[in-house]
mmCIF file of C-alpha atoms in Angstrom:
data_model
loop_
_atom_site.group_PDB
_atom_site.id
_atom_site.type_symbol
_atom_site.label_atom_id
_atom_site.label_comp_id
_atom_site.label_asym_id
_atom_site.label_seq_id
_atom_site.Cartn_x
_atom_site.Cartn_y
_atom_site.Cartn_z
ATOM 1 C CA MET A 36 -37.576 -36.246 -9.119
ATOM 2 C CA TRP A 37 -34.018 -35.393 -10.147
ATOM 3 C CA MET A 38 -33.445 -36.945 -13.566
ATOM 4 C CA PHE A 39 -30.613 -36.555 -16.005
ATOM 5 C CA PRO A 40 -31.456 -35.964 -19.671
ATOM 6 C CA ARG A 41 -31.867 -38.914 -21.996
ATOM 7 C CA GLN A 42 -29.273 -39.770 -24.571
ATOM 8 C CA ASN A 43 -31.246 -38.173 -27.409
ATOM 9 C CA GLN A 44 -31.183 -34.826 -25.583
ATOM 10 C CA SER A 45 -28.270 -32.514 -26.323
ATOM 11 C CA TRP A 46 -26.138 -30.996 -23.601
ATOM 12 C CA VAL A 47 -25.329 -27.307 -23.699
ATOM 13 C CA SER A 48 -21.602 -27.064 -24.492
ATOM 14 C CA GLU A 49 -21.298 -23.344 -23.787
ATOM 15 C CA PHE A 50 -23.184 -20.431 -22.281
ATOM 16 C CA ILE A 51 -23.600 -16.861 -23.505
ATOM 17 C CA LEU A 52 -23.187 -14.205 -20.823
ATOM 18 C CA ILE A 53 -25.470 -11.347 -21.813
ATOM 19 C CA GLY A 54 -23.782 -8.807 -19.525
ATOM 20 C CA PHE A 55 -25.060 -5.273 -19.066
ATOM 21 C CA SER A 56 -25.706 -3.874 -22.535
ATOM 22 C CA SER A 57 -25.608 -4.682 -26.245
ATOM 23 C CA ASP A 58 -24.720 -1.101 -27.192
ATOM 24 C CA PRO A 59 -20.994 -0.813 -28.176
ATOM 25 C CA MET A 60 -20.666 2.757 -26.882
ATOM 26 C CA THR A 61 -22.163 1.856 -23.506
ATOM 27 C CA ASN A 62 -19.905 -1.180 -23.281
ATOM 28 C CA SER A 63 -16.851 0.954 -24.052
ATOM 29 C CA ILE A 64 -17.722 3.321 -21.210
ATOM 30 C CA LEU A 65 -18.384 0.398 -18.863
ATOM 31 C CA PHE A 66 -15.049 -1.130 -19.866
ATOM 32 C CA ILE A 67 -13.151 1.989 -18.775
ATOM 33 C CA VAL A 68 -15.123 2.272 -15.514
ATOM 34 C CA PHE A 69 -14.743 -1.382 -14.554
ATOM 35 C CA LEU A 70 -11.094 -1.502 -15.602
ATOM 36 C CA LEU A 71 -10.331 1.385 -13.253
ATOM 37 C CA ILE A 72 -12.314 -0.286 -10.471
ATOM 38 C CA TYR A 73 -10.512 -3.596 -10.995
ATOM 39 C CA LEU A 74 -7.042 -2.019 -11.082
ATOM 40 C CA ASN A 75 -7.755 0.030 -7.950
ATOM 41 C CA SER A 76 -9.109 -3.051 -6.168
ATOM 42 C CA VAL A 77 -6.027 -5.113 -6.969
ATOM 43 C CA LEU A 78 -3.598 -2.288 -6.194
ATOM 44 C CA GLY A 79 -5.374 -1.294 -2.961
ATOM 45 C CA ASN A 80 -5.566 -4.808 -1.579
ATOM 46 C CA GLY A 81 -2.079 -5.586 -2.859
ATOM 47 C CA LEU A 82 -0.778 -2.543 -1.000
ATOM 48 C CA ILE A 83 -2.293 -3.759 2.270
ATOM 49 C CA ILE A 84 -0.695 -7.196 1.791
ATOM 50 C CA MET A 85 2.675 -5.577 1.083
ATOM 51 C CA LEU A 86 2.483 -3.246 4.101
ATOM 52 C CA VAL A 87 1.518 -6.054 6.478
ATOM 53 C CA CYS A 88 4.360 -8.227 5.188
ATOM 54 C CA LEU A 89 7.007 -5.486 5.301
ATOM 55 C CA ASP A 90 6.170 -3.736 8.588
ATOM 56 C CA THR A 91 6.933 -5.911 11.624
ATOM 57 C CA GLN A 92 4.692 -3.738 13.819
ATOM 58 C CA LEU A 93 1.736 -5.012 11.773
ATOM 59 C CA HIS A 94 2.595 -8.644 12.500
ATOM 60 C CA THR A 95 -0.400 -9.101 14.790
ATOM 61 C CA PRO A 96 -3.474 -11.354 14.483
ATOM 62 C CA MET A 97 -5.725 -8.455 13.386
ATOM 63 C CA TYR A 98 -3.485 -7.482 10.484
ATOM 64 C CA PHE A 99 -2.825 -11.094 9.584
ATOM 65 C CA PHE A 100 -6.565 -11.569 9.066
ATOM 66 C CA LEU A 101 -6.781 -8.250 7.225
ATOM 67 C CA CYS A 102 -4.011 -9.466 4.918
ATOM 68 C CA THR A 103 -5.970 -12.688 4.361
ATOM 69 C CA LEU A 104 -9.087 -10.641 3.561
ATOM 70 C CA SER A 105 -7.155 -8.607 0.980
ATOM 71 C CA LEU A 106 -5.854 -11.803 -0.641
ATOM 72 C CA LEU A 107 -9.408 -13.158 -0.793
ATOM 73 C CA ASP A 108 -10.683 -9.888 -2.279
ATOM 74 C CA ILE A 109 -8.065 -9.924 -5.042
ATOM 75 C CA SER A 110 -8.898 -13.528 -5.879
ATOM 76 C CA TYR A 111 -12.653 -12.923 -5.580
ATOM 77 C CA VAL A 112 -12.781 -9.991 -7.989
ATOM 78 C CA THR A 113 -10.379 -11.706 -10.406
ATOM 79 C CA THR A 114 -12.775 -14.627 -10.898
ATOM 80 C CA THR A 115 -15.254 -12.355 -12.707
ATOM 81 C CA MET A 116 -13.790 -8.981 -13.690
ATOM 82 C CA PRO A 117 -11.147 -9.931 -16.321
ATOM 83 C CA GLN A 118 -13.633 -12.016 -18.285
ATOM 84 C CA MET A 119 -16.288 -9.326 -17.979
ATOM 85 C CA LEU A 120 -13.820 -6.749 -19.335
ATOM 86 C CA VAL A 121 -13.031 -8.985 -22.323
ATOM 87 C CA HIS A 122 -16.722 -9.539 -23.031
ATOM 88 C CA LEU A 123 -17.421 -5.795 -22.948
ATOM 89 C CA LEU A 124 -15.176 -5.312 -25.991
ATOM 90 C CA ALA A 125 -15.408 -8.693 -27.732
ATOM 91 C CA HIS A 126 -18.079 -9.685 -30.252
ATOM 92 C CA SER A 127 -18.522 -13.052 -28.561
ATOM 93 C CA GLN A 128 -19.659 -13.354 -24.948
ATOM 94 C CA THR A 129 -19.459 -17.142 -24.718
ATOM 95 C CA ILE A 130 -18.014 -19.234 -21.916
ATOM 96 C CA SER A 131 -17.549 -22.987 -22.110
ATOM 97 C CA PHE A 132 -19.560 -25.295 -19.862
ATOM 98 C CA ALA A 133 -16.366 -26.291 -18.028
ATOM 99 C CA GLY A 134 -15.332 -22.634 -17.759
ATOM 100 C CA CYS A 135 -18.717 -21.739 -16.288
ATOM 101 C CA TRP A 136 -18.418 -24.653 -13.846
ATOM 102 C CA LEU A 137 -14.966 -23.478 -12.732
ATOM 103 C CA GLN A 138 -15.988 -19.822 -12.427
ATOM 104 C CA MET A 139 -19.052 -20.695 -10.360
ATOM 105 C CA TYR A 140 -16.978 -22.934 -8.099
ATOM 106 C CA MET A 141 -14.201 -20.385 -7.536
ATOM 107 C CA PHE A 142 -16.649 -17.521 -7.016
ATOM 108 C CA SER A 143 -18.661 -19.481 -4.447
ATOM 109 C CA ALA A 144 -15.575 -20.879 -2.696
ATOM 110 C CA LEU A 145 -13.986 -17.457 -2.276
ATOM 111 C CA GLY A 146 -17.285 -15.825 -1.288
ATOM 112 C CA ILE A 147 -17.981 -18.457 1.392
ATOM 113 C CA ALA A 148 -14.389 -18.249 2.621
ATOM 114 C CA GLU A 149 -14.745 -14.465 2.972
ATOM 115 C CA SER A 150 -18.048 -14.897 4.784
ATOM 116 C CA ILE A 151 -16.390 -17.206 7.330
ATOM 117 C CA LEU A 152 -13.342 -14.939 7.593
ATOM 118 C CA PHE A 153 -15.584 -12.087 8.741
ATOM 119 C CA VAL A 154 -16.604 -14.314 11.678
ATOM 120 C CA VAL A 155 -12.938 -14.953 12.476
ATOM 121 C CA MET A 156 -12.240 -11.207 12.349
ATOM 122 C CA ALA A 157 -15.184 -10.583 14.686
ATOM 123 C CA TYR A 158 -13.728 -13.162 17.079
ATOM 124 C CA ASP A 159 -10.387 -11.356 16.857
ATOM 125 C CA ARG A 160 -12.061 -8.094 17.935
ATOM 126 C CA TYR A 161 -13.930 -9.930 20.698
ATOM 127 C CA VAL A 162 -10.704 -11.322 22.176
ATOM 128 C CA ALA A 163 -8.840 -7.996 21.751
ATOM 129 C CA ILE A 164 -11.508 -5.994 23.615
ATOM 130 C CA CYS A 165 -12.815 -8.518 26.132
ATOM 131 C CA TYR A 166 -9.469 -10.156 26.973
ATOM 132 C CA PRO A 167 -6.806 -7.571 26.022
ATOM 133 C CA LEU A 168 -4.115 -8.931 28.363
ATOM 134 C CA ARG A 169 -4.464 -12.449 26.947
ATOM 135 C CA TYR A 170 -4.926 -11.381 23.310
ATOM 136 C CA THR A 171 -1.669 -12.754 21.892
ATOM 137 C CA VAL A 172 -1.872 -15.831 24.124
ATOM 138 C CA ILE A 173 -5.375 -16.815 22.983
ATOM 139 C CA LEU A 174 -4.785 -15.885 19.344
ATOM 140 C CA SER A 175 -1.415 -17.536 18.917
ATOM 141 C CA TRP A 176 0.138 -17.692 15.469
ATOM 142 C CA GLY A 177 -0.649 -21.388 15.266
ATOM 143 C CA LEU A 178 -4.336 -20.728 15.896
ATOM 144 C CA CYS A 179 -4.393 -17.782 13.462
ATOM 145 C CA ILE A 180 -2.942 -19.925 10.676
ATOM 146 C CA ARG A 181 -5.420 -22.744 11.404
ATOM 147 C CA LEU A 182 -8.357 -20.305 11.396
ATOM 148 C CA ALA A 183 -7.247 -18.734 8.104
ATOM 149 C CA ALA A 184 -6.697 -22.134 6.502
ATOM 150 C CA GLY A 185 -10.054 -23.283 7.823
ATOM 151 C CA THR A 186 -11.859 -20.472 5.997
ATOM 152 C CA TRP A 187 -10.340 -21.579 2.657
ATOM 153 C CA ILE A 188 -11.083 -25.271 3.325
ATOM 154 C CA CYS A 189 -14.703 -24.648 4.399
ATOM 155 C CA GLY A 190 -15.240 -22.404 1.378
ATOM 156 C CA SER A 191 -13.839 -25.032 -0.989
ATOM 157 C CA PHE A 192 -15.980 -27.892 0.329
ATOM 158 C CA SER A 193 -19.196 -25.858 0.646
ATOM 159 C CA SER A 194 -18.783 -24.479 -2.866
ATOM 160 C CA LEU A 195 -18.283 -27.983 -4.220
ATOM 161 C CA LEU A 196 -21.776 -28.943 -3.034
ATOM 162 C CA HIS A 197 -23.368 -25.756 -4.385
ATOM 163 C CA THR A 198 -21.661 -26.046 -7.774
ATOM 164 C CA PHE A 199 -22.278 -29.776 -8.125
ATOM 165 C CA PHE A 200 -26.025 -29.423 -7.515
ATOM 166 C CA THR A 201 -26.306 -26.568 -10.026
ATOM 167 C CA MET A 202 -24.073 -27.823 -12.835
ATOM 168 C CA SER A 203 -25.319 -31.432 -12.641
ATOM 169 C CA LEU A 204 -28.752 -30.274 -13.795
ATOM 170 C CA PRO A 205 -29.640 -30.999 -17.436
ATOM 171 C CA TYR A 206 -29.039 -27.987 -19.695
ATOM 172 C CA CYS A 207 -30.463 -28.722 -23.117
ATOM 173 C CA GLY A 208 -31.154 -25.127 -24.213
ATOM 174 C CA PRO A 209 -31.518 -22.127 -24.049
ATOM 175 C CA ASN A 210 -27.991 -21.121 -23.063
ATOM 176 C CA ARG A 211 -28.172 -17.316 -22.617
ATOM 177 C CA VAL A 212 -27.298 -16.379 -19.020
ATOM 178 C CA ASP A 213 -28.698 -12.959 -18.131
ATOM 179 C CA HIS A 214 -25.693 -12.013 -16.015
ATOM 180 C CA TYR A 215 -22.084 -10.884 -16.370
ATOM 181 C CA PHE A 216 -20.720 -14.127 -14.869
ATOM 182 C CA CYS A 217 -21.875 -17.655 -14.058
ATOM 183 C CA GLU A 218 -23.739 -17.123 -10.816
ATOM 184 C CA GLY A 219 -25.733 -20.055 -9.466
ATOM 185 C CA PRO A 220 -29.331 -18.726 -9.540
ATOM 186 C CA SER A 221 -28.899 -17.235 -13.036
ATOM 187 C CA VAL A 222 -27.494 -20.435 -14.540
ATOM 188 C CA ARG A 223 -29.927 -22.696 -12.703
ATOM 189 C CA SER A 224 -32.888 -20.848 -14.221
ATOM 190 C CA LEU A 225 -31.877 -22.307 -17.630
ATOM 191 C CA ALA A 226 -32.154 -25.955 -16.556
ATOM 192 C CA CYS A 227 -34.698 -27.962 -18.533
ATOM 193 C CA MET A 228 -36.296 -29.589 -15.510
ATOM 194 C CA ASP A 229 -38.063 -28.621 -12.294
ATOM 195 C CA THR A 230 -35.371 -27.218 -10.001
ATOM 196 C CA HIS A 231 -37.541 -26.812 -6.902
ATOM 197 C CA ILE A 232 -35.735 -29.499 -4.866
ATOM 198 C CA ILE A 233 -32.309 -28.218 -5.899
ATOM 199 C CA GLU A 234 -33.350 -24.687 -4.945
ATOM 200 C CA MET A 235 -34.406 -25.904 -1.501
ATOM 201 C CA VAL A 236 -31.067 -27.681 -1.010
ATOM 202 C CA ASP A 237 -29.236 -24.559 -2.177
ATOM 203 C CA LEU A 238 -31.309 -22.418 0.203
ATOM 204 C CA VAL A 239 -30.292 -24.636 3.129
ATOM 205 C CA LEU A 240 -26.637 -24.285 2.122
ATOM 206 C CA SER A 241 -27.063 -20.525 1.747
ATOM 207 C CA VAL A 242 -28.633 -20.225 5.191
ATOM 208 C CA PHE A 243 -25.725 -22.183 6.646
ATOM 209 C CA VAL A 244 -22.993 -20.067 4.997
ATOM 210 C CA VAL A 245 -24.738 -16.681 5.370
ATOM 211 C CA VAL A 246 -27.110 -16.695 8.347
ATOM 212 C CA THR A 247 -24.837 -18.720 10.639
ATOM 213 C CA PRO A 248 -21.842 -16.366 10.202
ATOM 214 C CA ILE A 249 -24.080 -13.315 10.697
ATOM 215 C CA SER A 250 -25.460 -14.828 13.919
ATOM 216 C CA LEU A 251 -21.941 -15.463 15.226
ATOM 217 C CA ILE A 252 -20.851 -11.928 14.305
ATOM 218 C CA VAL A 253 -23.876 -10.430 16.076
ATOM 219 C CA ALA A 254 -23.190 -12.588 19.156
ATOM 220 C CA SER A 255 -19.547 -11.414 19.179
ATOM 221 C CA TYR A 256 -20.549 -7.759 19.001
ATOM 222 C CA ILE A 257 -23.107 -8.135 21.765
ATOM 223 C CA HIS A 258 -20.291 -9.278 24.068
ATOM 224 C CA ILE A 259 -17.999 -6.554 22.685
ATOM 225 C CA THR A 260 -20.607 -3.851 23.330
ATOM 226 C CA LYS A 261 -21.128 -5.063 26.908
ATOM 227 C CA ALA A 262 -17.379 -4.971 27.507
ATOM 228 C CA ILE A 263 -16.992 -1.487 26.003
ATOM 229 C CA LEU A 264 -19.855 -0.041 28.058
ATOM 230 C CA LYS A 265 -18.021 -1.131 31.212
ATOM 231 C CA ILE A 266 -15.060 1.076 30.267
ATOM 232 C CA LYS A 267 -15.207 4.261 32.346
ATOM 233 C CA SER A 268 -13.028 6.455 30.121
ATOM 234 C CA THR A 269 -14.977 8.018 27.251
ATOM 235 C CA GLN A 270 -11.821 8.302 25.152
ATOM 236 C CA ALA A 271 -10.959 4.635 25.668
ATOM 237 C CA ARG A 272 -14.535 3.672 24.897
ATOM 238 C CA CYS A 273 -14.501 5.590 21.610
ATOM 239 C CA LYS A 274 -11.156 4.054 20.670
ATOM 240 C CA ALA A 275 -12.522 0.564 21.308
ATOM 241 C CA PHE A 276 -15.587 1.252 19.178
ATOM 242 C CA SER A 277 -13.428 2.681 16.374
ATOM 243 C CA THR A 278 -11.417 -0.555 16.111
ATOM 244 C CA CYS A 279 -14.673 -2.347 15.250
ATOM 245 C CA ALA A 280 -16.130 0.273 12.898
ATOM 246 C CA SER A 281 -14.109 -0.783 9.831
ATOM 247 C CA HIS A 282 -15.053 -4.425 10.268
ATOM 248 C CA LEU A 283 -18.745 -3.621 10.710
ATOM 249 C CA THR A 284 -18.696 -1.423 7.589
ATOM 250 C CA VAL A 285 -17.261 -4.093 5.267
ATOM 251 C CA VAL A 286 -19.500 -6.776 6.808
ATOM 252 C CA THR A 287 -22.567 -4.656 6.025
ATOM 253 C CA PHE A 288 -21.506 -4.041 2.406
ATOM 254 C CA PHE A 289 -20.861 -7.752 1.914
ATOM 255 C CA TYR A 290 -23.802 -9.430 3.639
ATOM 256 C CA ILE A 291 -26.803 -7.257 2.742
ATOM 257 C CA PRO A 292 -26.581 -7.850 -1.045
ATOM 258 C CA ALA A 293 -25.556 -11.495 -0.529
ATOM 259 C CA ILE A 294 -28.654 -12.116 1.605
ATOM 260 C CA TYR A 295 -30.862 -10.601 -1.091
ATOM 261 C CA ILE A 296 -29.367 -12.757 -3.851
ATOM 262 C CA TYR A 297 -29.205 -16.120 -2.096
ATOM 263 C CA ILE A 298 -31.896 -16.067 0.598
ATOM 264 C CA ARG A 299 -35.116 -15.047 -1.078
ATOM 265 C CA PRO A 300 -38.074 -16.598 -2.915
ATOM 266 C CA ASN A 301 -37.282 -17.658 -6.480
ATOM 267 C CA SER A 302 -40.349 -15.735 -7.650
ATOM 268 C CA SER A 303 -38.584 -12.445 -6.865
ATOM 269 C CA TYR A 304 -35.773 -13.197 -9.331
ATOM 270 C CA SER A 305 -35.003 -10.115 -11.445
ATOM 271 C CA PRO A 306 -31.961 -10.422 -13.782
ATOM 272 C CA GLU A 307 -31.267 -6.707 -14.181
ATOM 273 C CA ARG A 308 -31.585 -5.931 -10.484
ATOM 274 C CA ASP A 309 -29.539 -9.012 -9.542
ATOM 275 C CA LYS A 310 -26.660 -7.969 -11.804
ATOM 276 C CA GLN A 311 -26.519 -4.558 -10.167
ATOM 277 C CA ILE A 312 -26.706 -5.959 -6.632
ATOM 278 C CA SER A 313 -24.054 -8.593 -7.395
ATOM 279 C CA LEU A 314 -21.650 -5.775 -8.205
ATOM 280 C CA PHE A 315 -21.764 -4.655 -4.565
ATOM 281 C CA TYR A 316 -20.557 -7.839 -2.893
ATOM 282 C CA ASN A 317 -18.345 -8.945 -5.806
ATOM 283 C CA VAL A 318 -16.772 -5.719 -7.120
ATOM 284 C CA PHE A 319 -17.357 -2.788 -4.805
ATOM 285 C CA THR A 320 -16.510 -4.552 -1.524
ATOM 286 C CA ALA A 321 -13.075 -5.434 -2.920
ATOM 287 C CA LEU A 322 -12.636 -1.768 -3.872
ATOM 288 C CA LEU A 323 -13.952 -0.344 -0.590
ATOM 289 C CA ASN A 324 -12.217 -2.665 1.881
ATOM 290 C CA PRO A 325 -8.738 -1.106 1.480
ATOM 291 C CA VAL A 326 -10.255 2.385 1.604
ATOM 292 C CA VAL A 327 -12.264 1.678 4.761
ATOM 293 C CA TYR A 328 -9.360 0.067 6.597
ATOM 294 C CA SER A 329 -6.728 2.588 5.517
ATOM 295 C CA LEU A 330 -8.759 5.753 6.165
ATOM 296 C CA ARG A 331 -9.656 4.718 9.722
ATOM 297 C CA ASN A 332 -6.361 3.059 10.604
ATOM 298 C CA LYS A 333 -3.345 5.015 11.847
ATOM 299 C CA ASP A 334 -1.111 1.913 11.769
ATOM 300 C CA ILE A 335 -1.742 1.377 8.052
ATOM 301 C CA LYS A 336 -1.065 5.077 7.342
ATOM 302 C CA ARG A 337 2.133 4.964 9.396
ATOM 303 C CA ALA A 338 3.306 1.791 7.636
ATOM 304 C CA PHE A 339 2.621 3.354 4.234
ATOM 305 C CA LEU A 340 4.645 6.482 5.055
ATOM 306 C CA LYS A 341 7.396 4.290 6.457
ATOM 307 C CA VAL A 342 7.612 2.158 3.303
ATOM 308 C CA MET A 343 7.550 5.275 1.121
ATOM 309 C CA GLY A 344 10.435 6.707 3.149
ATOM 310 C CA LEU A 345 8.326 9.604 4.439
ATOM 311 C CA GLY A 346 8.116 8.422 8.006
ATOM 312 C CA ARG A 347 10.608 7.511 10.705
ATOM 313 C CA MET A 348 12.569 4.470 9.536
ATOM 314 C CA ASP A 349 12.528 2.096 12.477
ATOM 315 C CA TRP A 350 13.292 -1.307 11.027
#
């Protein structure tokens, strides 16, 4: 039964984020590495946002959603990285209860929003390949804006449930979180009550926000593959596949670690392994997304050269 602590029990007022190491030298090295990763993530995604905004030829649904993804990635990595960088050099690794609540909420909201956005981007590719002549008609700007807004709204409401269930548990000590940020499973393991029911509720939510999007993405690509195989020209077929390759790459980097963290038996919980895996869908995806999309995308390269004044100025 879900019970709140009695009045004579003390609430935890703050948590201690253990992080990766207690060795100052190791933390100094990690600080430099993660600072470079964070700066490159922000600059890379910021560059994509700037290019999409400045180049009118990139004002299409695909690049609008890519711009939204970059904005999500900047926000997503900023919920954890700045505080982690401070903790790597500071003597105190504490975070207030309210701060932990807010970080968990923002992290979950942005992560769920990104998960749903990948479905929207898969739908964009489905329409572009299966209905190329009606692409801009089906994906009108009004619909694109509603879809993008819907990802943020769904992420916000779903995260509210996840965070409420976790942070409403009684925390009466200990308060050392074996992680570099306030992630749900790590914080929930400190609750001074049986969390089995809450874990089941959280699993249902996780299945809804992870498995459902994956199923929709797979369904989209089944239809896309059927449509591509009907194309007679090998060159056109390869071009169609290449437009989906970047999306499939970032989806894989995001979902595989997320599935491991949130959809698994609680008995397999391993703090050290979880911290390392969390880095993939929190830190490295934000770093890799701009690289994946820019290296495989001639339009992004052309827009970059154009903005830098190295290409043909056709404003």
